[in-house]
CSV table of C-alpha atoms in Angstrom, one decimal:
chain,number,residue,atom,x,y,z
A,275,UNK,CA,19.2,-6.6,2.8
A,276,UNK,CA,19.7,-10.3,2.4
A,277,UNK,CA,21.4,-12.1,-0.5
A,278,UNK,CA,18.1,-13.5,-1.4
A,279,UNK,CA,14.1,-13.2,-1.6
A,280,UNK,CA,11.8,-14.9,0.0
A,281,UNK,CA,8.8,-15.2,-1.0
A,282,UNK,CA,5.3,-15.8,1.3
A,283,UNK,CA,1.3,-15.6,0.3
A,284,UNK,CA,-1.2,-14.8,2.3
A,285,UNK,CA,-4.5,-16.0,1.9
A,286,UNK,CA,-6.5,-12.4,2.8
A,287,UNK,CA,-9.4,-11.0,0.8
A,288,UNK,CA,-8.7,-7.0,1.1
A,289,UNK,CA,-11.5,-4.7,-0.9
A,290,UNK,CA,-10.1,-2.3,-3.0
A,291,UNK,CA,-11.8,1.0,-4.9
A,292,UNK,CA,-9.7,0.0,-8.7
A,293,UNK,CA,-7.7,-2.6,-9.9
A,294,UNK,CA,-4.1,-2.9,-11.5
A,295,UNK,CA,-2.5,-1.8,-8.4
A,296,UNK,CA,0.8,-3.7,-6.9
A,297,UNK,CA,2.3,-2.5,-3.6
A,298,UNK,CA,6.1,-3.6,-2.5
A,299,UNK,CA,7.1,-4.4,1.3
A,300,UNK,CA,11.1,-4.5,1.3
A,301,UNK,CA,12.7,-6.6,4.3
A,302,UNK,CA,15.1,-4.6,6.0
A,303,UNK,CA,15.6,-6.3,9.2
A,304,UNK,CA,13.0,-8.3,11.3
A,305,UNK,CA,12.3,-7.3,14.7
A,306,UNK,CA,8.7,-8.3,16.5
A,307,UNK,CA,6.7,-4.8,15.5
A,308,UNK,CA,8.5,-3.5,12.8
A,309,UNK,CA,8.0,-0.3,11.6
A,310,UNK,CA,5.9,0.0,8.5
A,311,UNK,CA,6.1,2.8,6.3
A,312,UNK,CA,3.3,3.3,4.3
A,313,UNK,CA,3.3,6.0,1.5
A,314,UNK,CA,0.2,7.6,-0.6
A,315,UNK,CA,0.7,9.7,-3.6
A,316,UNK,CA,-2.1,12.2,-3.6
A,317,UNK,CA,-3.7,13.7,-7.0
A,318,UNK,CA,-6.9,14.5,-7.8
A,319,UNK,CA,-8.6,12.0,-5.5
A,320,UNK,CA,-11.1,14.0,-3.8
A,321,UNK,CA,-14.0,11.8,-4.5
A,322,UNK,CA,-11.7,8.9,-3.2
A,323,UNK,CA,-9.4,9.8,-0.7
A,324,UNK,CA,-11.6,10.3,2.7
A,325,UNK,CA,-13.3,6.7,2.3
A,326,UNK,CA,-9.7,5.4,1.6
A,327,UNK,CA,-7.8,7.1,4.7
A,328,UNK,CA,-10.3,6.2,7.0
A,329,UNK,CA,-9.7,2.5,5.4
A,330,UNK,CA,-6.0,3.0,6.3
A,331,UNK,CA,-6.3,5.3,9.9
A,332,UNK,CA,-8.4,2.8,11.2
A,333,UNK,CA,-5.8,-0.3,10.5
A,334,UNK,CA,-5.7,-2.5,13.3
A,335,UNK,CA,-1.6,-3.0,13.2
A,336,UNK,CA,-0.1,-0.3,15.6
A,337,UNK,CA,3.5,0.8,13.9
A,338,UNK,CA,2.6,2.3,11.0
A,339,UNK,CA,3.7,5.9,10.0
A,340,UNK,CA,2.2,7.6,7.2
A,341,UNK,CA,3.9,8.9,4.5
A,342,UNK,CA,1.1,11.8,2.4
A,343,UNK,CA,3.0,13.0,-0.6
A,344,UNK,CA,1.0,15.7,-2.5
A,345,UNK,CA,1.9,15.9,-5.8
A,346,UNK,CA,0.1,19.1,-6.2
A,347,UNK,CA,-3.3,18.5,-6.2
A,348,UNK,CA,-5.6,20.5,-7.9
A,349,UNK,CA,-8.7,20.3,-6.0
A,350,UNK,CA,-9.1,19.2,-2.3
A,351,UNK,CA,-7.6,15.8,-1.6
A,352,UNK,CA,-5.4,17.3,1.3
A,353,UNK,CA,-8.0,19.4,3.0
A,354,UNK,CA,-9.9,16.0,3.5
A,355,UNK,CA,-7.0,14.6,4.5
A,356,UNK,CA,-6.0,17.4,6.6
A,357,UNK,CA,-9.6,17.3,8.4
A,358,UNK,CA,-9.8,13.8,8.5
A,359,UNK,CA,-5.8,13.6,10.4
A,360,UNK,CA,-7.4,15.8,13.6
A,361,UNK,CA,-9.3,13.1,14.3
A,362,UNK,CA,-6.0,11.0,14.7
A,363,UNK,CA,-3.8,12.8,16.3
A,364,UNK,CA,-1.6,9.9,17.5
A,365,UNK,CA,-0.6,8.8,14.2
A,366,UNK,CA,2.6,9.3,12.9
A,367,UNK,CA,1.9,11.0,10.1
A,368,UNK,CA,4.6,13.2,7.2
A,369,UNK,CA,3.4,15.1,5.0
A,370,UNK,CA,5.8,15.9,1.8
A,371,UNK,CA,4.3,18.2,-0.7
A,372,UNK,CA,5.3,18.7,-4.3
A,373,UNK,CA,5.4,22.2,-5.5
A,374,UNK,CA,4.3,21.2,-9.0
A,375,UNK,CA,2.8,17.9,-10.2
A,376,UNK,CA,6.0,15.5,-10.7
A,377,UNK,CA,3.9,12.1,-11.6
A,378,UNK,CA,3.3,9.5,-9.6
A,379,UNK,CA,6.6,7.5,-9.7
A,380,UNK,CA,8.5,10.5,-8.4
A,381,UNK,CA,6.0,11.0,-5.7
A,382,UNK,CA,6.8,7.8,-4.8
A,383,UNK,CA,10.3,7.7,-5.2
A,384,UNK,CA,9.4,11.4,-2.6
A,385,UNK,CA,7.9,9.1,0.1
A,386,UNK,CA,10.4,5.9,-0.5
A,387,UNK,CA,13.5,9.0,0.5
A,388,UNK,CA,11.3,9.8,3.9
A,389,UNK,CA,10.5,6.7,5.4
A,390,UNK,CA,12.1,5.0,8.1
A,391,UNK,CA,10.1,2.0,8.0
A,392,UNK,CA,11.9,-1.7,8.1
A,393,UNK,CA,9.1,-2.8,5.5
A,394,UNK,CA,7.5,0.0,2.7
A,395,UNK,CA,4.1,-0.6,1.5
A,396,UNK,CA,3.2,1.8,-1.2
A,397,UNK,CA,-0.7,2.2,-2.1
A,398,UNK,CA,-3.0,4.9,-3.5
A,399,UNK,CA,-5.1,7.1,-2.7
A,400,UNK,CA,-8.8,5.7,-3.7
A,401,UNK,CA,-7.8,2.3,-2.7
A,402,UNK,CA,-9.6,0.9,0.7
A,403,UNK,CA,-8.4,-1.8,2.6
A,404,UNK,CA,-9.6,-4.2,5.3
A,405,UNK,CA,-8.9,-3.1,9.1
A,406,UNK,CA,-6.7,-6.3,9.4
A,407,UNK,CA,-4.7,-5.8,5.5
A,408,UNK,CA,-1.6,-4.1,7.0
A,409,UNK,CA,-1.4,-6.6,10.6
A,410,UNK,CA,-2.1,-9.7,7.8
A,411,UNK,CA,0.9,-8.3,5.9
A,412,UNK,CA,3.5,-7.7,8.4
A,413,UNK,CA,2.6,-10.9,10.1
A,414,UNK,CA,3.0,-13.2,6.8
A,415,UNK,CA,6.1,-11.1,6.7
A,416,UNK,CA,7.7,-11.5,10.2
A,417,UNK,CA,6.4,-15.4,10.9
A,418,UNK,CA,7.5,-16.5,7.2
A,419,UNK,CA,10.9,-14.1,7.6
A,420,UNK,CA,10.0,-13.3,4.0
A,421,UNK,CA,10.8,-10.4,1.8
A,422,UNK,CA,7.7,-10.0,-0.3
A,423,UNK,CA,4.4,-10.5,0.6
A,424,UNK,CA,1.8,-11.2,-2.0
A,425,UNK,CA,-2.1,-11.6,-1.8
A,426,UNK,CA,-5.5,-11.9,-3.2
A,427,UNK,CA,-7.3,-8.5,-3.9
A,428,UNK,CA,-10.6,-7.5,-4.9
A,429,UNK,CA,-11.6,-4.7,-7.5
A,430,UNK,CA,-14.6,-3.0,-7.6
A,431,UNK,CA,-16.2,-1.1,-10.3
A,432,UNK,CA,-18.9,1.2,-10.5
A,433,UNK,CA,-21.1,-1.7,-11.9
A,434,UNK,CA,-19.6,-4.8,-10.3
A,435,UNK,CA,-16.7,-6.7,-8.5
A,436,UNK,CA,-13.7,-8.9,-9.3
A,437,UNK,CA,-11.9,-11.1,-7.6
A,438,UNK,CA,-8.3,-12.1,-8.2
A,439,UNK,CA,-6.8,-14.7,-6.7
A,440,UNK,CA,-2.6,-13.9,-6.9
A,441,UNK,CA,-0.6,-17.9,-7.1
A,442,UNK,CA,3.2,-17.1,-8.4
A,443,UNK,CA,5.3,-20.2,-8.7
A,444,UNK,CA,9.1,-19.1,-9.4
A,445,UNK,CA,11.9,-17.5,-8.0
A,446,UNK,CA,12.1,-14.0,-6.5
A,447,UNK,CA,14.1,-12.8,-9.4
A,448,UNK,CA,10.8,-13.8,-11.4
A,449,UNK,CA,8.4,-12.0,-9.1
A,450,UNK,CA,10.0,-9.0,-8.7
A,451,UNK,CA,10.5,-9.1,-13.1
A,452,UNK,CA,6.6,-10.2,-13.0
A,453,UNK,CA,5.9,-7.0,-10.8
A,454,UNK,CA,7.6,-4.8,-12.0
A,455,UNK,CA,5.9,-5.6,-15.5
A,456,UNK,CA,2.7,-5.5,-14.4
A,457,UNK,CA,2.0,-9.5,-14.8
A,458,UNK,CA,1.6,-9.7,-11.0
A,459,UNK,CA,-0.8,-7.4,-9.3
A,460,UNK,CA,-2.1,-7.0,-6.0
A,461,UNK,CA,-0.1,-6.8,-3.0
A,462,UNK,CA,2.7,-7.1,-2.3
């Protein structure tokens, strides 16, 4: 990793199913295409999870492998996901499950100890994305050589939308403190 963060925004308006979300890339190493690892807790998501992997299966950036982690779901989730993946079989695609339901930080910590991306971009599972979010991303990333990539995000509610508009003025130190809080959402 390198000794310092850089930070870079992009100016992208992604739609997203709920809202207080934040997703991390890490810079490993830069090469043109780099290898993003993208990893989705699974729980309970059923009425979610087909419109939001289709969101993500349909991305427009090549190099992505897919890290499903079920943290034992009680009701379909992965049979969606399971018919949905035949209809992409050249994905790279793991699937990790959980043999009982562990939370959502250790299924994430789970997919963060199987990927082999060079950047990790952790979302959920009824969150939907633009076809361009994950090329946007690693493109701020790679041109701006930049650690963490932030942007705008949209959440939408059963009776209504919101858009927020992410502008972080300080160090990396101060996002990653502002993140990790929850005082910066969106992506990152």
């Amino acid at each position: 990793q390198t000794g310092h963060v850089v930070i870079s925004f992009v100016r992208h308006r992604p739609s997203f199913c709920r809202h207080n979300k934040y997703r991390i890339f890490f810079r490993f190493d830069m090469i043109l295409s780099p290898l993003i690892s993208v990893i989705i807790p699974v729980w309970n998501v059923s009425r979610y999870v087909e419109r939001s992997f289709r969101s993500l299966l349909d991305q427009t950036y090549g190099n992505i492998e897919y890290i499903i982690v079920d943290d034992a779901s009680p009701d379909n989730s992965m049979g969606i996901i399971s018919s949905l993946l035949e209809s992409y079989p050249c994905k790279k695609v793991k699937i990790i499950a959980h043999q009982k339901n562990r939370g959502l930080a250790a299924a994430r910590a789970t997919g963060l100890s199987h990927a082999s991306g060079e950047y990790i971009l952790q979302l959920d599972s009824d969150d939907c994305f633009e076809k361009d979010y994950v090329e946007s991303m690693a493109s701020a990333a790679c041109e701006t050589q930049s650690d963490i990539v932030i942007c705008d995000y949209q959440a939408v509610y059963p009776h209504g939308e919101r858009y927020f508009s992410q502008e972080f003025r300080g160090d990396g130190k101060q996002l990653c403190e502002s993140i990790l809080v929850g005082k910066t959402q969106g992506f990152v």
